[in-house]
Coordinates of C-alpha atoms in Angstrom, one line a residue:
Chain A
X1 CA -12.0 -0.4 2.4
X2 CA -13.7 2.7 3.6
X3 CA -15.7 4.7 0.9
X4 CA -14.3 8.2 0.8
X5 CA -16.2 9.2 -2.4
X6 CA -18.9 11.0 -0.3
X7 CA -17.3 11.2 3.1
X8 CA -14.0 12.9 3.9
X9 CA -14.2 12.9 7.6
X10 CA -11.1 10.8 7.7
X11 CA -9.1 13.5 5.9
X12 CA -6.5 15.3 7.9
X13 CA -4.2 18.1 6.9
X14 CA -0.5 18.0 7.6
X15 CA 0.4 21.7 7.6
X16 CA 3.6 21.0 5.7
X17 CA 1.2 20.9 2.7
X18 CA 0.9 24.7 3.1
X19 CA 4.7 25.1 3.5
X20 CA 4.5 25.5 7.2
X21 CA 7.4 23.2 8.1
X22 CA 10.1 25.3 6.6
X23 CA 11.1 28.9 7.2
X24 CA 10.6 31.2 4.2
X25 CA 7.9 29.0 2.5
X26 CA 4.1 29.0 2.4
X27 CA 1.6 31.8 2.9
X28 CA 2.2 32.1 6.7
X29 CA -1.3 31.5 7.8
X30 CA -1.7 31.4 11.6
X31 CA -2.8 28.1 13.3
X32 CA -6.1 29.7 14.0
X33 CA -6.7 30.5 10.3
X34 CA -5.7 27.0 9.3
X35 CA -8.1 25.5 11.8
X36 CA -11.0 27.6 10.6
X37 CA -10.3 26.9 7.0
X38 CA -10.1 23.1 7.6
X39 CA -13.2 23.1 9.7
X40 CA -15.2 25.0 7.1
X41 CA -14.3 22.3 4.6
X42 CA -15.1 19.3 6.8
X43 CA -11.6 18.1 7.5
X44 CA -11.5 15.6 10.3
X45 CA -8.1 16.6 11.7
X46 CA -4.9 18.6 11.6
X47 CA -1.3 17.6 12.1
X48 CA 1.0 20.5 13.1
X49 CA 4.7 21.0 13.1
X50 CA 6.4 22.0 16.3
X51 CA 7.6 25.4 15.0
X52 CA 4.0 26.5 14.6
X53 CA 3.0 25.7 18.2
X54 CA 5.6 27.4 20.4
X55 CA 4.2 27.8 23.9
X56 CA 0.5 27.7 22.8
X57 CA 0.0 24.0 22.6
X58 CA -3.0 23.8 25.0
X59 CA -4.8 26.7 23.4
X60 CA -4.2 25.4 19.9
X61 CA -5.3 21.9 20.8
X62 CA -8.5 23.2 22.4
X63 CA -9.2 25.4 19.4
X64 CA -9.0 22.5 17.0
X65 CA -11.4 20.4 19.1
X66 CA -13.8 23.4 19.5
X67 CA -13.9 23.5 15.7
X68 CA -15.1 19.9 15.7
X69 CA -11.8 18.3 14.6
X70 CA -9.0 16.3 16.1
X71 CA -5.3 17.1 16.5
X72 CA -4.3 13.9 14.7
X73 CA -0.6 14.2 15.4
X74 CA 2.5 16.3 15.8
X75 CA 5.6 16.5 13.6
X76 CA 8.0 15.5 15.0
X77 CA 10.7 14.5 17.5
X78 CA 14.2 15.8 16.9
X79 CA 16.4 13.2 15.3
X80 CA 17.1 10.4 17.7
X81 CA 20.4 9.3 16.2
X82 CA 23.0 10.6 13.7
X83 CA 25.1 13.7 13.6
X84 CA 22.1 16.0 14.1
X85 CA 20.5 14.0 16.9
X86 CA 18.5 16.3 19.3
X87 CA 19.3 14.8 22.7
X88 CA 17.0 13.6 25.4
X89 CA 15.8 16.9 26.7
X90 CA 14.7 18.1 23.3
X91 CA 13.0 14.8 22.6
X92 CA 11.1 14.9 25.9
X93 CA 10.1 18.5 25.2
X94 CA 8.5 17.4 21.9
X95 CA 6.6 14.6 23.7
X96 CA 5.4 17.2 26.3
X97 CA 4.2 19.4 23.4
X98 CA 2.2 16.5 21.8
X99 CA 0.6 15.8 25.2
X100 CA -0.3 19.5 25.7
X101 CA -1.8 19.6 22.2
X102 CA -3.8 16.5 22.9
X103 CA -2.1 14.8 19.9
X104 CA -2.3 11.0 20.2
X105 CA 0.7 10.5 17.9
X106 CA 4.1 12.1 17.6
X107 CA 6.1 11.3 14.4
X108 CA 9.6 10.0 14.7
X109 CA 12.1 10.4 11.9
X110 CA 15.1 8.6 13.2
X111 CA 18.0 10.6 11.9
X112 CA 20.9 9.2 9.9
X113 CA 24.1 7.2 10.3
X114 CA 26.0 7.8 13.6
X115 CA 29.3 9.7 13.2
X116 CA 32.2 7.3 13.1
X117 CA 30.2 4.4 11.8
X118 CA 29.3 3.1 8.3
X119 CA 26.1 1.6 7.0
X120 CA 23.1 1.5 9.4
X121 CA 23.3 -1.5 11.6
X122 CA 25.3 0.1 14.4
X123 CA 23.1 3.1 14.2
X124 CA 20.0 1.0 14.6
X125 CA 21.3 -0.5 17.8
X126 CA 21.8 2.9 19.3
X127 CA 18.3 3.9 18.0
X128 CA 16.7 0.9 19.7
X129 CA 18.4 1.7 23.0
X130 CA 17.3 5.3 22.9
X131 CA 13.7 4.6 21.8
X132 CA 13.3 2.0 24.5
X133 CA 14.1 4.7 27.1
X134 CA 11.9 7.4 25.3
X135 CA 8.8 5.2 24.8
X136 CA 7.8 4.9 28.5
X137 CA 8.1 8.7 29.0
X138 CA 5.7 9.1 26.0
X139 CA 3.4 6.4 27.3
X140 CA 3.1 8.1 30.7
X141 CA 1.8 11.2 28.8
X142 CA -0.6 9.3 26.5
X143 CA 1.5 9.9 23.4
X144 CA 2.1 7.2 20.7
X145 CA 5.4 7.3 18.8
X146 CA 5.0 6.7 15.1
X147 CA 8.3 5.6 13.5
X148 CA 8.4 6.7 9.9
X149 CA 10.6 4.8 7.6
X150 CA 11.8 7.0 4.7
X151 CA 12.5 6.4 1.1
X152 CA 16.1 5.1 0.8
X153 CA 17.1 8.4 -0.8
X154 CA 17.1 9.8 2.7
X155 CA 19.8 7.5 4.1
X156 CA 22.9 9.2 5.4
X157 CA 21.6 12.3 7.3
X158 CA 17.8 11.6 7.9
X159 CA 17.0 8.0 8.5
X160 CA 18.3 4.5 9.3
X161 CA 14.9 2.9 8.6
X162 CA 14.1 2.4 4.9
X163 CA 11.1 0.0 4.8
X164 CA 8.0 -0.6 6.9
X165 CA 9.4 -4.1 7.5
X166 CA 12.5 -2.6 9.2
X167 CA 10.4 -0.3 11.3
X168 CA 8.1 -3.1 12.5
X169 CA 11.1 -5.3 13.2
X170 CA 12.3 -2.5 15.5
X171 CA 8.9 -2.2 17.2
X172 CA 8.9 -6.0 17.8
X173 CA 12.4 -5.7 19.3
X174 CA 11.5 -2.9 21.7
X175 CA 8.0 -4.2 22.5
X176 CA 6.6 -0.9 23.8
X177 CA 2.8 -0.7 23.4
X178 CA 2.9 2.9 22.4
X179 CA 5.5 2.4 19.6
X180 CA 4.1 1.9 16.0
X181 CA 4.8 2.9 12.4
X182 CA 3.7 5.7 10.1
X183 CA 3.1 4.6 6.5
X184 CA 3.8 7.4 4.1
X185 CA 3.0 7.0 0.3
X186 CA 6.1 9.0 -0.6
X187 CA 8.3 6.6 1.2
X188 CA 6.7 3.3 0.5
X189 CA 4.9 3.5 -2.9
X190 CA 7.7 1.5 -4.5
X191 CA 7.6 -1.4 -2.0
X192 CA 5.8 -4.3 -3.6
X193 CA 6.1 -6.3 -0.3
X194 CA 4.1 -3.7 1.6
X195 CA 0.8 -5.6 1.9
X196 CA 2.6 -8.7 3.0
X197 CA 4.6 -6.8 5.6
X198 CA 1.5 -5.0 7.0
X199 CA -0.4 -8.3 7.5
X200 CA 1.6 -9.0 10.7
X201 CA 1.1 -5.6 12.3
X202 CA -2.4 -5.4 13.6
X203 CA -2.8 -2.3 15.7
X204 CA 0.8 -1.1 15.0
X205 CA 0.0 1.2 12.1
X206 CA -0.1 4.6 13.8
X207 CA -0.6 6.8 10.7
X208 CA -1.2 6.9 7.0
X209 CA 0.3 9.8 5.0
X210 CA -0.9 10.8 1.6
X211 CA 0.6 12.5 -1.4
X212 CA 1.6 11.1 -4.9
X213 CA 5.0 10.2 -6.4
X214 CA 5.5 12.4 -9.5
X215 CA 6.8 10.4 -12.5
X216 CA 9.5 13.0 -13.0
X217 CA 10.5 13.9 -9.4
X218 CA 13.1 16.6 -9.6
X219 CA 13.9 17.3 -5.9
X220 CA 14.5 14.8 -3.2
X221 CA 12.7 16.7 -0.5
X222 CA 10.4 19.3 -1.9
X223 CA 8.8 17.9 -5.0
X224 CA 5.9 15.7 -3.8
X225 CA 2.8 15.5 -5.9
X226 CA -0.9 16.0 -5.2
X227 CA -2.9 12.8 -5.1
X228 CA -3.8 11.9 -8.7
X229 CA -0.9 13.7 -10.3
X230 CA 1.6 10.9 -10.0
X231 CA 2.2 7.2 -10.4
X232 CA 1.6 5.8 -6.9
X233 CA -1.2 3.2 -6.8
X234 CA -3.1 5.0 -4.0
X235 CA -6.0 2.7 -3.8
X236 CA -3.7 -0.4 -3.5
X237 CA -1.7 1.3 -0.9
X238 CA -4.7 2.2 1.2
X239 CA -6.0 -1.3 0.7
X240 CA -2.8 -2.7 2.2
X241 CA -3.1 -0.3 5.2
X242 CA -6.7 -1.0 5.8
X243 CA -6.3 -4.7 5.2
X244 CA -4.1 -4.6 8.3
X245 CA -6.9 -3.0 10.3
X246 CA -6.1 0.7 10.0
X247 CA -9.2 2.9 10.3
X248 CA -7.5 6.1 11.4
X249 CA -6.9 9.5 9.7
X250 CA -5.5 9.9 6.3
X251 CA -3.0 12.7 6.5
X252 CA -2.2 14.8 3.4
X253 CA 1.5 15.8 3.6
X254 CA 2.8 17.4 0.4
X255 CA 6.2 19.2 0.4
X256 CA 6.1 21.1 -2.8
X257 CA 8.2 24.3 -2.9
X258 CA 7.6 25.1 -6.6
X259 CA 4.0 24.2 -7.0
X260 CA 1.5 23.8 -4.2
X261 CA 3.4 26.1 -1.7
X262 CA 3.1 28.8 -4.4
X263 CA -0.8 28.7 -4.4
X264 CA -3.5 30.2 -2.3
X265 CA -3.9 27.9 0.7
X266 CA -7.7 28.1 0.4
X267 CA -7.5 26.7 -3.1
X268 CA -5.1 24.0 -2.0
X269 CA -7.4 22.9 0.8
X270 CA -10.4 22.7 -1.7
X271 CA -8.4 20.7 -4.2
X272 CA -7.3 18.2 -1.5
X273 CA -10.9 17.5 -0.6
X274 CA -11.7 16.8 -4.3
X275 CA -8.6 14.6 -4.9
X276 CA -9.1 12.7 -1.6
X277 CA -12.6 11.8 -2.6
X278 CA -11.7 10.9 -6.2
X279 CA -8.2 9.3 -6.0
X280 CA -7.4 8.0 -2.5
Chain B
X1 CA 37.6 -11.6 0.1
X2 CA 40.2 -10.6 -2.4
X3 CA 43.0 -8.4 -1.1
X4 CA 43.0 -5.1 -3.0
X5 CA 45.5 -3.3 -0.8
X6 CA 48.4 -4.1 -3.1
X7 CA 46.7 -5.2 -6.3
X8 CA 44.2 -3.2 -8.2
X9 CA 44.0 -5.3 -11.3
X10 CA 40.3 -5.8 -10.6
X11 CA 39.7 -2.0 -10.8
X12 CA 37.7 -0.8 -13.8
X13 CA 36.8 2.7 -14.7
X14 CA 33.3 3.6 -15.7
X15 CA 33.8 6.7 -17.8
X16 CA 30.8 8.4 -16.2
X17 CA 33.3 9.1 -13.4
X18 CA 34.9 11.6 -15.8
X19 CA 31.5 13.1 -16.7
X20 CA 31.4 11.3 -20.1
X21 CA 27.8 10.2 -19.8
X22 CA 26.2 13.6 -20.0
X23 CA 26.6 16.4 -22.6
X24 CA 28.3 19.5 -21.3
X25 CA 30.1 17.7 -18.5
X26 CA 33.6 16.4 -18.0
X27 CA 36.9 17.3 -19.6
X28 CA 36.0 15.8 -22.9
X29 CA 38.9 13.3 -23.1
X30 CA 38.8 11.0 -26.2
X31 CA 38.4 7.3 -25.6
X32 CA 42.0 6.9 -26.7
X33 CA 43.2 9.3 -24.0
X34 CA 41.1 7.6 -21.4
X35 CA 42.5 4.2 -22.4
X36 CA 46.1 5.3 -22.2
X37 CA 45.6 7.0 -18.9
X38 CA 44.0 4.0 -17.3
X39 CA 46.6 1.6 -18.7
X40 CA 49.4 3.7 -17.4
X41 CA 47.9 3.4 -13.9
X42 CA 47.3 -0.3 -14.0
X43 CA 43.5 -0.4 -14.3
X44 CA 42.1 -3.7 -15.4
X45 CA 39.2 -2.5 -17.4
X46 CA 37.0 0.2 -18.8
X47 CA 33.3 0.6 -19.1
X48 CA 32.2 3.1 -21.8
X49 CA 28.9 4.8 -22.5
X50 CA 27.3 4.5 -26.0
X51 CA 27.6 8.2 -26.7
X52 CA 31.4 7.9 -26.7
X53 CA 31.6 4.9 -29.1
X54 CA 29.6 5.9 -32.2
X55 CA 30.7 3.8 -35.1
X56 CA 34.1 3.0 -33.7
X57 CA 33.2 0.1 -31.5
X58 CA 35.6 -2.4 -33.0
X59 CA 38.6 0.0 -33.0
X60 CA 38.0 1.1 -29.4
X61 CA 37.6 -2.4 -28.2
X62 CA 40.9 -3.5 -29.9
X63 CA 42.7 -0.4 -28.5
X64 CA 41.6 -1.3 -24.9
X65 CA 42.9 -4.9 -25.3
X66 CA 46.1 -3.8 -27.0
X67 CA 46.7 -1.7 -23.9
X68 CA 46.4 -4.8 -21.7
X69 CA 42.9 -4.2 -20.3
X70 CA 39.4 -5.4 -20.9
X71 CA 36.3 -3.7 -22.0
X72 CA 34.4 -4.7 -18.9
X73 CA 31.0 -3.5 -20.1
X74 CA 28.9 -1.0 -21.9
X75 CA 26.4 1.4 -20.5
X76 CA 23.6 0.9 -21.4
X77 CA 20.5 -0.3 -23.3
X78 CA 17.8 2.3 -23.9
X79 CA 15.0 2.0 -21.4
X80 CA 13.0 -1.1 -21.9
X81 CA 9.7 0.1 -20.4
X82 CA 8.1 3.4 -19.4
X83 CA 7.3 6.6 -21.2
X84 CA 10.9 6.9 -22.6
X85 CA 11.4 3.3 -23.7
X86 CA 13.7 3.0 -26.6
X87 CA 12.0 0.3 -28.8
X88 CA 13.4 -3.0 -30.1
X89 CA 15.6 -1.6 -32.8
X90 CA 17.5 0.7 -30.5
X91 CA 17.9 -2.0 -27.9
X92 CA 19.3 -4.4 -30.5
X93 CA 21.7 -1.7 -31.7
X94 CA 23.0 -1.3 -28.2
X95 CA 23.6 -5.1 -28.0
X96 CA 25.3 -5.0 -31.4
X97 CA 27.6 -2.2 -30.1
X98 CA 28.5 -4.2 -27.0
X99 CA 29.4 -7.2 -29.2
X100 CA 31.5 -5.1 -31.5
X101 CA 33.4 -3.6 -28.5
X102 CA 34.0 -7.1 -27.1
X103 CA 32.1 -6.1 -23.9
X104 CA 30.9 -9.2 -22.1
X105 CA 28.2 -7.2 -20.3
X106 CA 25.6 -4.6 -21.3
X107 CA 23.9 -2.7 -18.4
X108 CA 20.1 -2.5 -18.4
X109 CA 18.3 0.2 -16.6
X110 CA 14.7 -0.7 -17.0
X111 CA 12.9 2.6 -17.3
X112 CA 9.9 3.7 -15.3
X113 CA 6.2 3.1 -14.9
X114 CA 4.3 2.5 -18.2
X115 CA 2.0 5.3 -19.2
X116 CA -1.6 4.7 -18.2
X117 CA -0.6 2.4 -15.2
X118 CA 0.2 3.0 -11.5
X119 CA 2.7 1.4 -9.3
X120 CA 5.2 -1.0 -10.9
X121 CA 3.5 -4.4 -11.1
X122 CA 2.0 -4.1 -14.5
X123 CA 5.2 -2.5 -15.8
X124 CA 7.2 -5.4 -14.6
X125 CA 5.1 -7.8 -16.5
X126 CA 5.8 -5.9 -19.7
X127 CA 9.4 -5.7 -18.8
X128 CA 9.6 -9.5 -18.4
X129 CA 8.0 -10.0 -21.7
X130 CA 10.3 -7.7 -23.5
X131 CA 13.5 -9.0 -21.8
X132 CA 12.6 -12.6 -22.6
X133 CA 12.6 -11.6 -26.3
X134 CA 15.8 -9.5 -26.0
X135 CA 17.9 -12.0 -24.1
X136 CA 18.3 -14.6 -26.9
X137 CA 19.4 -11.9 -29.3
X138 CA 22.1 -10.8 -26.8
X139 CA 23.1 -14.4 -26.1
X140 CA 23.6 -15.1 -29.8
X141 CA 26.1 -12.2 -29.8
X142 CA 27.9 -13.3 -26.6
X143 CA 26.6 -10.4 -24.6
X144 CA 25.3 -10.7 -21.0
X145 CA 22.5 -8.4 -19.9
X146 CA 23.1 -6.9 -16.4
X147 CA 19.8 -5.7 -14.9
X148 CA 20.6 -2.9 -12.5
X149 CA 18.1 -2.2 -9.7
X150 CA 18.1 1.5 -8.7
X151 CA 17.7 3.3 -5.4
X152 CA 13.9 3.8 -4.9
X153 CA 14.4 7.5 -5.5
X154 CA 14.5 6.6 -9.2
X155 CA 11.0 5.1 -9.4
X156 CA 8.6 6.8 -11.8
X157 CA 10.8 7.6 -14.8
X158 CA 13.9 5.5 -14.5
X159 CA 13.3 2.1 -13.0
X160 CA 10.7 -0.5 -11.9
X161 CA 13.3 -2.6 -10.0
X162 CA 14.3 -1.2 -6.6
X163 CA 16.2 -4.1 -4.9
X164 CA 18.5 -6.8 -5.9
X165 CA 15.9 -9.3 -4.7
X166 CA 13.4 -8.0 -7.2
X167 CA 16.0 -8.1 -10.0
X168 CA 16.9 -11.7 -9.2
X169 CA 13.2 -12.7 -9.0
X170 CA 12.9 -11.4 -12.5
X171 CA 16.0 -13.3 -13.7
X172 CA 14.5 -16.5 -12.1
X173 CA 11.2 -15.8 -13.9
X174 CA 12.8 -15.3 -17.3
X175 CA 15.4 -18.0 -16.9
X176 CA 17.8 -16.8 -19.7
X177 CA 21.4 -17.9 -18.9
X178 CA 22.8 -14.5 -20.1
X179 CA 20.6 -12.4 -17.8
X180 CA 22.0 -11.3 -14.4
X181 CA 22.2 -8.4 -12.0
X182 CA 24.5 -5.5 -11.5
X183 CA 25.0 -4.5 -7.9
X184 CA 25.8 -0.8 -7.5
X185 CA 26.8 0.6 -4.1
X186 CA 24.8 3.8 -4.7
X187 CA 21.6 1.8 -5.2
X188 CA 22.0 -0.9 -2.6
X189 CA 24.1 0.4 0.3
X190 CA 21.0 0.9 2.5
X191 CA 19.6 -2.7 1.9
X192 CA 20.5 -4.7 5.0
X193 CA 19.0 -7.8 3.4
X194 CA 21.6 -7.7 0.6
X195 CA 23.9 -10.5 1.8
X196 CA 21.0 -12.8 2.4
X197 CA 19.6 -12.0 -1.1
X198 CA 22.8 -12.6 -2.8
X199 CA 23.4 -16.1 -1.3
X200 CA 20.9 -17.6 -3.7
X201 CA 22.4 -16.1 -6.8
X202 CA 25.6 -18.0 -7.6
X203 CA 26.9 -16.9 -11.0
X204 CA 24.1 -14.3 -11.5
X205 CA 26.0 -11.2 -10.3
X206 CA 27.2 -9.7 -13.6
X207 CA 28.8 -6.5 -12.2
X208 CA 29.8 -4.7 -9.0
X209 CA 29.8 -0.8 -9.2
X210 CA 31.6 1.3 -6.7
X211 CA 31.1 4.8 -5.3
X212 CA 30.1 6.0 -1.8
X213 CA 26.9 7.4 -0.4
X214 CA 27.6 10.9 0.9
X215 CA 26.0 11.6 4.3
X216 CA 24.5 14.8 2.9
X217 CA 23.5 13.8 -0.6
X218 CA 22.2 17.0 -2.3
X219 CA 21.2 15.8 -5.8
X220 CA 19.4 12.6 -6.8
X221 CA 21.5 11.9 -9.8
X222 CA 24.8 13.8 -9.8
X223 CA 26.1 13.9 -6.2
X224 CA 27.7 10.5 -5.7
X225 CA 30.8 10.3 -3.5
X226 CA 34.3 9.0 -3.9
X227 CA 35.0 5.8 -2.0
X228 CA 35.9 6.7 1.6
X229 CA 34.0 10.0 1.6
X230 CA 30.6 8.6 2.5
X231 CA 28.7 6.3 4.9
X232 CA 28.4 3.2 2.8
X233 CA 30.0 0.1 4.4
X234 CA 32.1 -0.7 1.3
X235 CA 33.9 -3.7 2.8
X236 CA 30.7 -5.3 4.0
X237 CA 29.1 -4.7 0.6
X238 CA 32.0 -6.3 -1.3
X239 CA 31.9 -9.1 1.3
X240 CA 28.3 -9.8 0.4
X241 CA 29.0 -9.8 -3.3
X242 CA 32.1 -12.0 -3.1
X243 CA 30.4 -14.2 -0.6
X244 CA 28.1 -15.1 -3.5
X245 CA 31.0 -16.0 -5.7
X246 CA 31.7 -12.8 -7.6
X247 CA 35.3 -12.4 -8.7
X248 CA 34.8 -10.0 -11.6
X249 CA 35.7 -6.3 -12.1
X250 CA 34.9 -3.6 -9.6
X251 CA 33.7 -0.7 -11.6
X252 CA 34.0 2.8 -10.2
X253 CA 31.0 4.9 -11.4
X254 CA 30.8 8.4 -9.8
X255 CA 28.3 10.9 -11.1
X256 CA 29.5 14.1 -9.5
X257 CA 28.7 17.3 -11.4
X258 CA 30.0 19.7 -8.7
X259 CA 33.0 17.9 -7.4
X260 CA 34.8 15.1 -9.3
X261 CA 33.7 16.2 -12.8
X262 CA 35.3 19.6 -12.1
X263 CA 38.7 18.1 -11.5
X264 CA 41.6 17.1 -13.8
X265 CA 40.8 13.5 -14.9
X266 CA 44.4 12.5 -14.3
X267 CA 44.1 13.4 -10.7
X268 CA 40.7 11.7 -10.4
X269 CA 42.2 8.5 -11.9
X270 CA 45.1 8.6 -9.4
X271 CA 42.8 9.1 -6.4
X272 CA 40.6 6.3 -7.5
X273 CA 43.5 3.9 -7.3
X274 CA 44.4 5.1 -3.8
X275 CA 40.9 4.9 -2.6
X276 CA 40.3 1.5 -4.2
X277 CA 43.3 0.0 -2.3
X278 CA 42.5 1.7 1.0
X279 CA 38.7 1.7 1.3
X280 CA 37.1 -0.9 -1.0

């Protein structure tokens, strides 16, 4: 495993950690201010959300690189399936934005159960069909698609993939070289089969997302914990990911409406560095 | 599969469906009133919570049977592990209560991660040790222990078992004849490996709990749906359970603070019968 205790160059900020993924939350820092603050603290990369980028993708991407960092990824495509699916034009526009940013990865949260169906099996067939048509468009633009399985609490309206095993099965089925999986602590910490699952996936882990699972999680979506404050076995999880060959960025993504989004972003960014070195 | 369209004798009420598991919720019907209302509608059984029983276990059990029904089970032991674990005396008292009621099954929700540990593996070892000492005490009193794996959203403070596969693994490890697994739609609906898992479990399914998973679930604990209102594939789930030989009661357990607990219990009980015949 990599030693992060004195080197946090693998650390990336997902701007959701500052509340930037939801209207009405966070301190409202501009992308430029976030870039400067991360660069000043030695972060290696940033992952933005589409709503922050607008028509400025090229400029923001260049600004990140000029500051000595990488745009590690972009969140995310519209849902691919389910009642709130975004449609092909919107999905392609998100891929175009990732390409303009110079982001190597675009996260995919699948969306939930298709209207008129039950369970998830029929929905997964539709998902596979749509992803197999989207993947070449992304490949032509140099963008990897990182399928993110979600904690089963998010079935119904947000996902039809609940474990990394299911996500890798789908990758195997589609067989597109630019299709992989994002492993997020919040979604997988409970899965004691994770290390075994990841052993078969060399090169297919497209991202590793950090937070902690609070012992008394009170809200499904917006109560994630800072690394070290919860019960996830962060070292074991990273061991499983790196054991499968992953050496990419470790992206801190903490949705926390009542705690971390209430704090000064400068303090949050400092604490992340400390916790990353001490706990991850 | 059994045909429930004209026969709901397998239907059991878990009184949590009337809000009886939480202080300050529900219409406050007495056990006697619940018994009479269920008997009048042809329910086959009732599952109570400890807080309703107090010192009247023998009387309430006899009253259920005199009304032509069974006490299908009792909810539940105190947590066995985790910060809020109940301790041996409290666990044995819950077993004694089940025996006095004449309940063949006592549900076990394990409790969460042990203080001072991370993840769930160490906690599961402690759980196995404690269950192996509890099981003979229950066996001597004719009580089966139904381990209930919970949706992974309940990791941290409520469970260290997230799938039926994990629960059956633990049963295999302990090897007590009165230790089995409760399969609850709310917790397992997303698990597409369920049917495969259950095939190895003949005789070890100790309960089947019904509700529905609402497409837009808004609360982790108290927003379960009535059968037919959600996206769970209820027929496929019962097919998996009955395919493994289960022919016991189907227990409706709907925690619903903002919907079903606000309604007249008499109406709720009527609607359950209709939905059970039409959707389950």
